[in-house]
Short mmCIF file of C-alpha atoms in Angstrom, two decimals:
data_model
loop_
_atom_site.label_atom_id
_atom_site.label_comp_id
_atom_site.label_asym_id
_atom_site.label_seq_id
_atom_site.Cartn_x
_atom_site.Cartn_y
_atom_site.Cartn_z
CA GLN A 21 82.93 -14.14 44.86
CA ALA A 22 79.63 -12.68 45.08
CA VAL A 23 78.23 -11.14 48.52
CA VAL A 24 74.64 -11.40 49.42
CA THR A 25 73.52 -8.58 51.59
CA GLN A 26 70.63 -8.37 53.99
CA GLU A 27 69.38 -5.78 56.60
CA PRO A 28 71.31 -6.48 59.86
CA SER A 29 68.24 -5.72 61.88
CA VAL A 30 64.42 -4.88 61.27
CA THR A 31 61.79 -3.91 63.89
CA VAL A 32 57.94 -4.72 63.07
CA SER A 33 55.21 -4.14 65.42
CA PRO A 34 52.66 -7.02 66.26
CA GLY A 35 50.10 -7.31 63.53
CA GLY A 36 52.03 -4.96 61.46
CA THR A 37 53.79 -5.99 57.74
CA VAL A 38 57.57 -5.86 57.11
CA THR A 39 59.72 -6.73 54.11
CA LEU A 40 63.05 -8.17 54.21
CA THR A 41 65.34 -7.94 51.31
CA CYS A 42 68.19 -9.85 49.82
CA GLY A 43 70.76 -8.45 47.37
CA SER A 44 73.46 -9.55 45.26
CA SER A 45 76.71 -7.92 44.44
CA THR A 46 76.72 -9.35 41.10
CA GLY A 47 73.67 -7.52 40.07
CA PRO A 48 69.86 -8.10 40.24
CA VAL A 49 68.45 -11.12 42.12
CA THR A 50 66.27 -12.90 39.54
CA SER A 51 64.35 -16.06 39.68
CA ASN A 52 67.36 -17.75 38.19
CA HIS A 53 68.94 -17.40 41.32
CA TYR A 54 66.31 -19.66 42.99
CA PRO A 55 66.25 -17.34 46.18
CA TYR A 56 65.52 -19.15 49.42
CA TRP A 57 64.36 -17.75 52.89
CA PHE A 58 64.97 -19.53 56.00
CA GLN A 59 63.99 -18.87 59.67
CA GLN A 60 66.20 -19.48 62.66
CA LYS A 61 65.40 -19.06 66.51
CA PRO A 62 67.96 -18.77 69.16
CA GLY A 63 69.36 -22.34 69.91
CA GLN A 64 67.48 -23.99 66.95
CA ALA A 65 68.49 -25.18 63.38
CA PRO A 66 67.20 -22.98 60.41
CA ARG A 67 63.94 -23.87 58.90
CA THR A 68 63.18 -23.47 55.26
CA LEU A 69 60.36 -20.87 54.77
CA ILE A 70 60.43 -20.01 51.02
CA TYR A 71 62.20 -21.56 48.01
CA ASP A 72 62.50 -20.78 44.18
CA THR A 73 61.65 -17.07 44.99
CA ASN A 74 57.91 -17.48 46.31
CA LYS A 75 57.18 -21.05 46.91
CA ARG A 76 56.29 -21.91 50.71
CA GLN A 77 57.02 -25.21 52.29
CA SER A 78 54.14 -27.06 53.71
CA TRP A 79 54.73 -25.74 57.15
CA THR A 80 55.30 -22.17 56.28
CA PRO A 81 52.34 -19.97 57.52
CA ALA A 82 50.46 -17.96 54.73
CA ARG A 83 51.64 -14.64 56.38
CA PHE A 84 55.03 -15.21 54.76
CA SER A 85 55.37 -14.66 51.20
CA GLY A 86 58.44 -14.32 48.85
CA SER A 87 58.88 -12.14 45.72
CA LEU A 88 61.35 -10.13 43.81
CA LEU A 89 61.41 -6.54 44.45
CA GLY A 90 63.74 -3.74 42.95
CA GLY A 91 66.18 -6.28 41.82
CA LYS A 92 66.30 -8.03 45.19
CA ALA A 93 64.62 -11.12 46.64
CA ALA A 94 62.07 -10.05 49.31
CA LEU A 95 60.30 -11.77 52.31
CA THR A 96 57.31 -9.99 53.31
CA LEU A 97 55.60 -10.79 56.61
CA SER A 98 51.83 -9.56 56.88
CA GLY A 99 50.47 -9.68 60.40
CA ALA A 100 53.37 -10.25 62.32
CA GLN A 101 53.23 -12.44 65.44
CA PRO A 102 55.43 -12.48 68.54
CA GLU A 103 56.65 -16.12 67.52
CA ASP A 104 57.89 -14.52 64.30
CA GLU A 105 60.87 -12.88 66.20
CA ALA A 106 63.89 -14.77 64.74
CA GLU A 107 66.83 -14.25 62.30
CA TYR A 108 66.07 -14.76 58.81
CA HIS A 109 68.56 -15.80 56.36
CA CYS A 110 68.45 -15.69 52.49
CA LEU A 111 70.20 -18.01 50.19
CA VAL A 112 71.06 -17.19 46.43
CA SER A 113 72.30 -19.79 43.91
CA TYR A 114 75.11 -18.74 41.37
CA GLY A 115 75.15 -21.85 39.15
CA SER A 116 76.57 -24.69 41.34
CA SER A 117 77.44 -22.41 44.07
CA ARG A 118 75.16 -21.17 46.99
CA MET A 119 75.81 -18.18 49.02
CA PHE A 120 73.76 -17.19 52.12
CA GLY A 121 73.43 -13.53 53.16
CA GLY A 122 74.66 -12.28 56.70
CA GLY A 123 71.02 -12.58 58.05
CA THR A 124 68.39 -10.26 59.36
CA ARG A 125 67.46 -10.15 62.97
CA LEU A 126 63.73 -9.45 63.23
CA THR A 127 62.21 -7.91 66.34
CA VAL A 128 58.56 -8.01 66.79
CA LEU A 129 57.98 -5.13 69.32
CA VAL B 29 62.32 -37.18 58.08
CA GLN B 30 65.19 -37.01 60.44
CA LEU B 31 68.69 -35.94 59.99
CA VAL B 32 70.98 -36.39 62.91
CA GLU B 33 74.78 -35.16 63.03
CA SER B 34 77.47 -36.49 64.97
CA GLY B 35 81.07 -36.31 65.47
CA GLY B 36 81.74 -32.84 66.70
CA GLY B 37 83.85 -31.95 69.57
CA LEU B 38 86.99 -30.31 70.71
CA VAL B 39 89.95 -30.64 68.45
CA LYS B 40 93.15 -28.92 68.14
CA PRO B 41 94.41 -26.96 65.43
CA GLY B 42 95.98 -29.04 62.49
CA GLU B 43 93.84 -32.15 63.42
CA SER B 44 91.29 -33.84 61.30
CA LEU B 45 87.69 -34.53 61.97
CA THR B 46 84.70 -36.40 60.29
CA LEU B 47 81.23 -35.46 60.74
CA SER B 48 78.43 -37.89 59.98
CA CYS B 49 74.73 -37.31 59.54
CA ALA B 50 72.35 -40.21 59.95
CA ALA B 51 69.12 -39.82 57.76
CA SER B 52 65.85 -41.75 58.31
CA GLY B 53 62.31 -41.37 57.20
CA PHE B 54 62.82 -41.02 53.58
CA VAL B 55 64.67 -42.76 50.62
CA PHE B 56 68.17 -41.48 51.08
CA TYR B 57 69.53 -42.18 47.92
CA ASP B 58 66.70 -40.04 46.00
CA TYR B 59 68.27 -36.69 47.37
CA TYR B 60 71.03 -34.43 47.02
CA MET B 61 72.69 -33.71 50.55
CA ASN B 62 74.48 -30.57 51.83
CA TRP B 63 76.61 -29.45 54.77
CA ILE B 64 76.30 -25.76 55.94
CA ARG B 65 77.83 -24.31 58.92
CA GLN B 66 77.44 -21.35 61.38
CA ALA B 67 80.26 -19.81 63.36
CA PRO B 68 79.26 -18.63 66.81
CA GLY B 69 77.08 -15.42 66.41
CA LYS B 70 77.57 -15.44 62.66
CA GLY B 71 75.35 -16.15 59.69
CA LEU B 72 75.10 -19.47 57.75
CA GLU B 73 77.72 -20.61 55.30
CA TRP B 74 77.01 -23.18 52.69
CA ILE B 75 79.98 -25.57 52.35
CA SER B 76 79.22 -28.25 49.90
CA TYR B 77 76.88 -30.69 48.19
CA ILE B 78 76.84 -34.23 46.80
CA SER B 79 74.42 -35.63 44.38
CA SER B 80 72.34 -38.71 45.13
CA ASP B 81 74.30 -41.02 42.93
CA LEU B 82 77.87 -39.84 44.29
CA ARG B 83 78.88 -38.43 40.94
CA THR B 84 78.80 -34.93 41.64
CA THR B 85 80.21 -32.68 44.56
CA TYR B 86 80.68 -29.22 44.84
CA TYR B 87 82.22 -26.89 47.32
CA ALA B 88 82.31 -23.47 48.53
CA ASP B 89 86.06 -21.62 47.58
CA SER B 90 86.44 -21.15 51.19
CA VAL B 91 86.93 -24.85 51.78
CA LYS B 92 88.16 -26.34 48.56
CA GLY B 93 91.00 -28.78 49.19
CA ARG B 94 90.56 -29.23 53.21
CA PHE B 95 86.86 -30.64 53.09
CA SER B 96 85.57 -33.65 51.57
CA ILE B 97 81.87 -34.63 51.42
CA SER B 98 80.94 -38.18 50.74
CA ARG B 99 78.05 -40.40 51.35
CA ASP B 100 77.04 -44.08 52.05
CA ASN B 101 73.73 -44.68 50.41
CA SER B 102 73.44 -48.28 51.81
CA ARG B 103 73.77 -46.80 55.31
CA ALA B 104 71.73 -43.75 54.65
CA SER B 105 74.59 -41.77 55.72
CA LEU B 106 76.48 -38.40 54.94
CA PHE B 107 79.94 -37.37 55.97
CA LEU B 108 82.04 -34.42 55.92
CA ARG B 109 85.92 -34.94 56.37
CA ILE B 110 87.72 -31.72 57.47
CA ASN B 111 91.53 -31.63 57.31
CA SER B 112 94.09 -29.22 58.94
CA LEU B 113 91.43 -27.72 61.20
CA THR B 114 91.95 -24.03 62.30
CA VAL B 115 90.13 -21.91 64.80
CA ASP B 116 88.27 -20.40 61.87
CA ASP B 117 86.63 -23.85 61.36
CA THR B 118 84.89 -23.59 64.81
CA ALA B 119 81.23 -23.64 64.05
CA VAL B 120 77.87 -25.64 64.09
CA TYR B 121 77.95 -27.87 61.38
CA TYR B 122 74.30 -28.72 59.76
CA CYS B 123 73.41 -31.16 57.13
CA ALA B 124 70.34 -30.63 55.08
CA ARG B 125 68.62 -32.31 52.54
CA GLY B 126 67.97 -31.11 48.79
CA GLY B 127 68.74 -27.99 47.24
CA VAL B 128 69.67 -29.01 43.68
CA THR B 129 67.00 -31.13 41.90
CA SER B 130 64.63 -30.54 44.90
CA PRO B 131 64.24 -27.79 47.40
CA PHE B 132 66.15 -27.54 50.58
CA ASP B 133 63.59 -28.62 53.03
CA PHE B 134 64.80 -30.62 56.09
CA TRP B 135 67.79 -29.76 58.35
CA GLY B 136 69.52 -31.39 61.31
CA GLN B 137 70.06 -30.10 64.66
CA GLY B 138 73.58 -29.63 64.05
CA ALA B 139 76.90 -30.70 65.37
CA LEU B 140 79.32 -28.34 67.33
CA VAL B 141 82.86 -28.35 66.33
CA THR B 142 85.23 -26.43 68.42
CA VAL B 143 88.84 -25.92 67.35
CA SER B 144 91.06 -24.91 70.22
CA SER B 145 94.77 -25.61 71.69
#
């Protein structure tokens, strides 16, 4: 069974730029894994930010972008805001199966 | 779009439980639907999906054999039957739309299932 890995925690300064990554134990993450990124704030349900590597939902702020970087899926936040402090989860598809990473706790400080 | 889970609560190990997800604000039978769970203080775990026409279901290896997903398109409702509950099934269970022929987009607020003697 594949394992999806994310940084446990990352800190960014207000207004700064940060990149979160999502790797797979089976090898490079590609567009064929249709990677997703979700944001979850304490006590709330997750919210979909990015799908199919780099497509934003209609509610996703433009400061969030998705890409593939060094064999991993990546979520870049440019111009971090205090309200971006949250847990970020990636999801990778393996054929019919889906696997989440362990999540990254992003602190804006 | 609204997804509202129900049926959670405190159950004893070995018991069974059925969770429901009531959908509104969209054409339910046009979408795949999913169940995803989150144990306390842990990450998300995708559990299962079901196709819009009920013909296709898929489960995570960790729940195969004990979990059963179903839907009633006439009632715009999604269900998850969990048998032989264990303490490791304690989690918030979310339903979410899409993820196969269309992207994951909307999530419910979740239903808490606590398994304890």
